[in-house]
Amino acid sequence: MTRKPAGDNGGRSTIRDVAARAGVSASTVSRVLGGDYPVSATTRTRVMRAVRELDYVADARAKAIAGAGTPTLAFVLDDITGPSFAHMAHGVEREATRLGHLCLVCSTDGDADRQLEFIEMMRAQRAAAVILVGGTADTAEYRARMARIADSLAAAGSRLVLCGRPPLDPGAPVTVIEYDNENGAFALCAHLLSQGHRRVLFLGGKPSNTTAQGREQGYLAAHRARGIDPDPALRLFGDFTRDSGHRLMRQALARELDFTAVMASTDMVASGALTALHEAGLSVPQDVSLAGYDDIPFARDLNPPLTTVHVPYEELGRLAVRTALTRTPDAPDEHLLLGTHVTVRASVAPPALHA
């Protein structure tokens, strides 16, 4: 079998090369490869033989812009290394594959300009949906920007999906997929209080982040439901990382804050707090009870296994894809809510004075 030598295209065959080898027009080659236009069996055989002989690979970007090839959707988040987001991405990718779509992932590192550039690229390529993930600062400017993005995507035949983000103003063509964030935190803190704890240290995320706000509100509401006025000194704020949990716990211990339990805003924060407690010679739960949020897989492998709130991250990702791909792009706003529940493990016990 002969192959086309390297030429002006860096050794890559073009659609015109395939057409010349098969003795047909470039448009006929495009129709054969696109599979959306009838051609004779003989012509198809000649074209596919030329494709194999020339080792031709179609330009996926050109096909996407032309509306042909494998349909795509985009998954956009700040940090792909976060375990909870990784599980959501897994759900998105699996459901997209099941429905015959290619999933593209963009990690923006919190750069709003990079996010907009990627969304615009997806709009130009007529992506079926753009899924934005994770908490944000819920401001009027944010809502206006997201509404413009939703309208722009809908005009291009796409759909904006906000996953784990607050809804926009009524009427925007957007799908919102949330989980019961605040009530999950309420149930977790209520569990700690039911064990007899009255001084619960809260290790929170960034105060402007909507996910962090919901978890703090659940913590506060659980106290107030029991007629307890939570001590403001027991609320410390950082971010959702392991290092933040380690740092905040060391601060709490250095300040000699009085607490018998710790409610961390994520399992990653809880893991850092657990290390700091062990470094200080404290045992969990004998000296201090500890709880997290997310129920990522390693939570059960900590020592002791971590009591936490289970969030169905993979199902969130799957639902985001299924819902987006079954709605018309300009359909009005849609809001779906998934439940959460407390997973009780060995890291929580009654405080020592009640043992």
Coordinates of C-alpha atoms in Angstrom, one line a residue:
M1 CA 0.0 0.0 0.0
T2 CA 1.4 3.4 -1.0
R3 CA 1.1 6.5 1.2
K4 CA 1.2 10.1 0.4
P5 CA 4.7 11.6 1.1
A6 CA 5.1 14.6 3.3
G7 CA 4.2 17.8 1.6
D8 CA 3.3 21.4 2.3
N9 CA 0.9 20.3 5.0
G10 CA 3.7 18.8 7.2
G11 CA 3.0 15.2 6.0
R12 CA -0.7 15.3 6.9
S13 CA -3.1 14.4 4.1
T14 CA -5.9 16.8 3.4
I15 CA -9.5 16.2 2.2
R16 CA -8.4 17.3 -1.3
D17 CA -5.7 14.6 -1.3
V18 CA -8.4 12.0 -0.4
A19 CA -10.7 13.4 -3.1
A20 CA -7.9 13.2 -5.7
R21 CA -7.0 9.6 -4.7
A22 CA -10.6 8.5 -4.8
G23 CA -11.4 10.4 -8.0
V24 CA -14.3 12.4 -6.5
S25 CA -14.9 15.9 -5.3
A26 CA -13.9 17.2 -1.9
S27 CA -17.6 17.7 -1.1
T28 CA -18.3 14.1 -1.8
V29 CA -15.5 13.0 0.6
S30 CA -17.1 15.3 3.2
R31 CA -20.5 13.7 2.7
V32 CA -19.1 10.2 3.0
L33 CA -17.2 11.1 6.2
G34 CA -20.1 13.0 7.7
G35 CA -22.5 10.1 7.1
D36 CA -25.4 12.5 6.7
Y37 CA -25.8 12.5 2.9
P38 CA -26.6 9.5 0.6
V39 CA -23.8 8.3 -1.7
S40 CA -23.4 5.1 -3.7
A41 CA -21.8 2.1 -2.1
T42 CA -19.1 2.1 -4.8
T43 CA -18.2 5.8 -4.1
R44 CA -18.2 5.2 -0.4
T45 CA -15.8 2.2 -0.8
R46 CA -13.4 4.3 -3.0
V47 CA -13.4 7.2 -0.5
M48 CA -12.8 5.0 2.5
R49 CA -10.0 3.1 0.7
A50 CA -8.3 6.5 0.0
V51 CA -8.8 7.5 3.6
R52 CA -7.0 4.4 4.8
E53 CA -4.2 4.6 2.2
L54 CA -3.5 8.3 3.0
D55 CA -3.9 7.8 6.8
Y56 CA -6.3 10.8 6.7
V57 CA -7.6 12.2 10.0
A58 CA -10.4 14.8 9.9
D59 CA -9.8 18.1 11.6
A60 CA -12.1 17.9 14.6
R61 CA -12.1 21.7 15.1
A62 CA -13.3 22.3 11.6
K63 CA -15.9 19.6 11.9
A64 CA -17.2 21.1 15.1
I65 CA -17.4 24.6 13.7
A66 CA -19.2 23.2 10.7
G67 CA -21.7 21.4 12.9
A68 CA -20.5 17.9 11.9
G69 CA -18.6 15.2 13.7
T70 CA -19.0 14.1 17.3
P71 CA -21.2 16.6 19.2
T72 CA -19.5 18.1 22.2
L73 CA -20.3 19.5 25.6
A74 CA -18.0 21.4 28.0
F75 CA -17.4 21.0 31.7
V76 CA -15.9 24.2 33.3
L77 CA -14.6 24.4 36.8
D78 CA -12.0 26.3 38.8
D79 CA -9.8 23.4 39.9
I80 CA -9.9 19.9 38.5
T81 CA -7.7 18.6 41.4
G82 CA -10.5 18.9 43.9
P83 CA -11.8 15.3 44.6
S84 CA -15.5 16.3 44.7
F85 CA -15.2 18.0 41.3
A86 CA -13.3 15.1 39.9
H87 CA -16.2 12.8 40.7
M88 CA -18.6 15.2 39.2
A89 CA -16.5 15.3 36.1
H90 CA -16.5 11.5 36.0
G91 CA -20.3 11.6 36.0
V92 CA -20.4 14.2 33.2
E93 CA -17.9 12.3 31.0
R94 CA -19.7 8.9 31.5
E95 CA -23.1 10.3 30.7
A96 CA -21.8 12.3 27.8
T97 CA -20.2 9.2 26.3
R98 CA -23.3 7.2 26.8
L99 CA -25.3 9.8 24.9
G100 CA -22.7 10.0 22.1
H101 CA -21.1 13.3 23.1
L102 CA -17.5 14.3 23.5
C103 CA -16.8 16.0 26.8
L104 CA -14.2 18.8 27.0
V105 CA -12.9 19.9 30.4
C106 CA -11.5 23.4 31.2
S107 CA -9.9 24.2 34.5
T108 CA -9.9 28.0 34.9
D109 CA -8.0 28.4 38.2
G110 CA -10.6 31.0 39.1
D111 CA -9.7 33.3 36.1
A112 CA -13.0 34.8 34.9
D113 CA -11.5 35.9 31.6
R114 CA -10.3 32.4 30.8
Q115 CA -13.7 31.1 31.6
L116 CA -15.4 33.5 29.2
E117 CA -12.8 32.7 26.5
F118 CA -13.6 29.0 26.8
I119 CA -17.3 29.6 26.8
E120 CA -17.0 31.7 23.7
M121 CA -15.0 28.9 22.0
M122 CA -17.7 26.4 22.9
R123 CA -20.4 28.7 21.6
A124 CA -18.6 29.1 18.3
Q125 CA -18.2 25.3 18.0
R126 CA -21.9 24.8 18.8
A127 CA -21.3 22.7 21.8
A128 CA -24.6 21.1 23.0
A129 CA -24.1 22.4 26.5
V130 CA -21.7 24.3 28.8
I131 CA -21.7 23.1 32.4
L132 CA -20.3 25.6 35.0
V133 CA -19.4 24.0 38.3
G134 CA -18.8 25.1 41.9
G135 CA -19.7 27.9 44.2
T136 CA -19.2 31.6 43.3
A137 CA -19.8 35.1 44.6
D138 CA -23.5 35.7 44.1
T139 CA -23.5 39.3 43.0
A140 CA -25.7 41.4 40.7
E141 CA -22.7 41.6 38.3
Y142 CA -22.4 37.8 38.3
R143 CA -26.1 37.3 37.6
A144 CA -26.0 39.8 34.7
R145 CA -22.9 38.2 33.2
M146 CA -24.3 34.6 33.5
A147 CA -27.6 35.8 32.0
R148 CA -25.8 37.2 29.0
I149 CA -23.8 34.0 28.6
A150 CA -27.0 31.9 28.8
D151 CA -28.7 34.0 26.1
S152 CA -25.6 33.9 23.9
L153 CA -25.4 30.1 24.2
A154 CA -29.1 29.6 23.6
A155 CA -28.9 31.8 20.4
A156 CA -26.2 29.4 19.2
G157 CA -28.2 26.3 19.9
S158 CA -26.4 25.5 23.2
R159 CA -27.5 25.4 26.8
L160 CA -25.9 26.8 30.0
V161 CA -26.0 24.5 33.0
L162 CA -25.1 25.8 36.5
C163 CA -24.1 22.9 38.7
G164 CA -23.8 23.6 42.4
R165 CA -24.3 27.3 41.7
P166 CA -27.2 29.6 42.7
P167 CA -30.0 30.1 40.1
L168 CA -30.2 33.3 38.0
D169 CA -33.1 35.7 37.8
P170 CA -36.3 34.1 36.4
G171 CA -36.6 33.8 32.6
A172 CA -33.0 33.1 31.7
P173 CA -32.5 30.0 29.5
V174 CA -30.5 28.1 32.0
T175 CA -30.6 24.8 33.8
V176 CA -29.6 24.8 37.5
I177 CA -28.6 21.5 39.2
E178 CA -28.1 21.8 42.9
Y179 CA -27.7 19.6 46.0
D180 CA -29.2 20.4 49.4
N181 CA -26.1 22.2 50.7
E182 CA -27.5 24.1 53.6
N183 CA -29.7 21.4 55.0
G184 CA -26.8 18.9 54.7
A185 CA -24.8 21.2 57.0
F186 CA -27.8 21.6 59.3
A187 CA -28.2 17.8 59.6
L188 CA -24.5 17.3 60.3
C189 CA -24.3 20.0 63.0
A190 CA -27.5 18.7 64.5
H191 CA -25.9 15.3 64.8
L192 CA -22.9 16.8 66.6
L193 CA -25.3 18.7 69.0
S194 CA -27.3 15.5 69.6
Q195 CA -24.2 13.8 70.8
G196 CA -23.9 16.4 73.6
H197 CA -21.5 18.9 72.0
R198 CA -22.2 22.6 72.7
R199 CA -18.9 24.1 71.6
V200 CA -18.5 23.2 67.9
L201 CA -15.6 24.7 66.0
F202 CA -16.5 25.5 62.4
L203 CA -13.8 25.6 59.8
G204 CA -15.3 27.4 56.8
G205 CA -14.4 28.4 53.3
K206 CA -14.2 31.8 51.7
P207 CA -17.0 33.9 53.1
S208 CA -18.0 35.2 49.6
N209 CA -18.4 31.7 48.2
T210 CA -22.0 30.5 47.9
T211 CA -21.2 26.9 48.8
A212 CA -19.3 28.1 51.9
Q213 CA -22.1 30.4 52.8
G214 CA -24.7 27.6 52.7
R215 CA -22.6 25.3 54.9
E216 CA -22.1 28.1 57.5
Q217 CA -25.8 28.9 57.4
G218 CA -26.6 25.3 58.1
Y219 CA -24.2 25.3 61.1
L220 CA -25.8 28.4 62.5
A221 CA -29.4 27.2 61.9
A222 CA -28.8 23.9 63.7
H223 CA -27.6 25.8 66.8
R224 CA -30.5 28.2 66.8
A225 CA -33.0 25.3 66.4
R226 CA -31.7 24.0 69.8
G227 CA -31.8 27.5 71.3
I228 CA -28.1 27.8 71.3
D229 CA -26.3 31.1 70.4
P230 CA -23.1 30.0 68.7
D231 CA -19.9 31.7 69.7
P232 CA -18.6 33.8 66.8
A233 CA -15.0 33.0 68.0
L234 CA -15.6 29.4 67.0
R235 CA -16.0 30.2 63.3
L236 CA -12.7 30.4 61.3
F237 CA -12.4 30.9 57.6
G238 CA -10.0 29.8 54.9
D239 CA -10.7 27.8 51.8
F240 CA -11.7 24.2 50.9
T241 CA -8.2 22.7 51.0
R242 CA -6.4 20.3 53.2
D243 CA -3.7 23.0 54.0
S244 CA -6.4 25.4 55.1
G245 CA -7.8 22.9 57.5
H246 CA -4.4 22.2 59.0
R247 CA -3.7 25.9 59.3
L248 CA -7.0 26.8 60.9
M249 CA -6.9 24.0 63.4
R250 CA -3.4 25.0 64.5
Q251 CA -4.7 28.6 64.9
A252 CA -7.6 27.3 67.1
L253 CA -5.3 25.3 69.2
A254 CA -2.8 28.2 69.6
R255 CA -5.6 30.5 70.7
E256 CA -6.7 27.9 73.2
L257 CA -10.3 28.0 71.9
D258 CA -12.7 26.0 74.0
F259 CA -14.4 23.3 71.7
T260 CA -15.2 19.6 71.9
A261 CA -16.1 19.0 68.2
V262 CA -15.0 20.3 64.9
M263 CA -17.3 20.7 61.8
A264 CA -15.1 21.1 58.7
S265 CA -16.5 22.6 55.5
T266 CA -15.1 19.8 53.4
D267 CA -13.5 16.4 53.9
M268 CA -10.2 17.9 52.6
V269 CA -10.4 20.6 55.3
A270 CA -11.2 17.8 57.9
S271 CA -8.2 15.8 56.8
G272 CA -5.9 18.8 57.5
A273 CA -7.6 19.4 60.8
L274 CA -7.1 15.7 61.8
T275 CA -3.4 15.9 61.1
A276 CA -3.1 19.1 63.2
L277 CA -5.0 17.4 66.1
H278 CA -2.7 14.4 65.9
E279 CA 0.3 16.6 65.9
A280 CA -1.0 18.3 69.1
G281 CA -1.3 14.9 70.8
L282 CA -5.1 14.9 70.7
S283 CA -7.2 11.8 69.8
V284 CA -10.3 11.7 67.6
P285 CA -13.0 11.2 68.9
Q286 CA -11.7 10.6 72.4
D287 CA -10.6 14.2 72.9
V288 CA -12.2 16.0 70.0
S289 CA -15.0 14.8 67.6
L290 CA -14.5 15.7 63.9
A291 CA -16.9 15.8 60.9
G292 CA -16.5 16.8 57.3
Y293 CA -18.6 17.4 54.2
D294 CA -18.7 15.8 50.7
D295 CA -18.1 12.1 51.5
I296 CA -15.3 11.7 49.0
P297 CA -13.9 8.2 48.9
F298 CA -10.8 8.6 51.2
A299 CA -13.1 9.8 54.0
R300 CA -13.8 6.2 55.0
D301 CA -10.0 5.5 55.1
L302 CA -9.0 8.2 57.5
N303 CA -8.1 7.1 61.1
P304 CA -10.7 7.2 62.4
P305 CA -13.2 7.0 59.4
L306 CA -14.8 10.4 59.0
T307 CA -18.4 11.3 59.7
T308 CA -19.5 13.5 56.9
V309 CA -22.3 14.6 54.6
H310 CA -22.8 12.5 51.4
V311 CA -23.2 14.6 48.3
P312 CA -24.1 12.7 45.1
Y313 CA -21.4 14.3 43.0
E314 CA -21.3 11.8 40.2
E315 CA -25.1 11.8 39.9
L316 CA -25.0 15.6 39.8
G317 CA -22.7 15.4 36.8
R318 CA -24.9 12.7 35.0
L319 CA -28.1 14.7 35.7
A320 CA -26.5 17.9 34.4
V321 CA -25.8 16.2 31.1
R322 CA -29.1 14.3 30.7
T323 CA -31.1 17.4 31.5
A324 CA -29.2 19.8 29.3
L325 CA -29.4 17.4 26.3
T326 CA -33.1 16.9 26.5
R327 CA -34.1 20.5 26.7
T328 CA -34.4 23.0 23.9
P329 CA -31.7 25.7 24.1
D330 CA -34.1 28.6 24.6
A331 CA -36.3 26.8 27.1
P332 CA -37.0 28.8 30.3
D333 CA -35.0 28.3 33.5
E334 CA -35.2 24.9 35.2
H335 CA -34.1 24.2 38.7
L336 CA -33.4 20.7 40.1
L337 CA -32.4 19.8 43.6
L338 CA -30.7 16.6 44.8
G339 CA -30.7 15.5 48.4
T340 CA -27.8 15.0 50.9
H341 CA -27.5 12.8 54.0
V342 CA -25.2 12.4 57.0
T343 CA -22.9 9.3 56.8
V344 CA -22.1 8.4 60.4
R345 CA -18.6 6.9 61.1
A346 CA -16.2 6.6 64.0
S347 CA -14.9 10.2 64.2
V348 CA -17.8 11.5 66.3
A349 CA -18.6 10.5 69.9
P350 CA -20.1 12.3 72.9
P351 CA -17.7 14.7 74.6
A352 CA -15.6 13.3 77.3
L353 CA -17.4 15.0 80.1
H354 CA -20.6 13.1 79.0
A355 CA -18.9 9.7 78.4

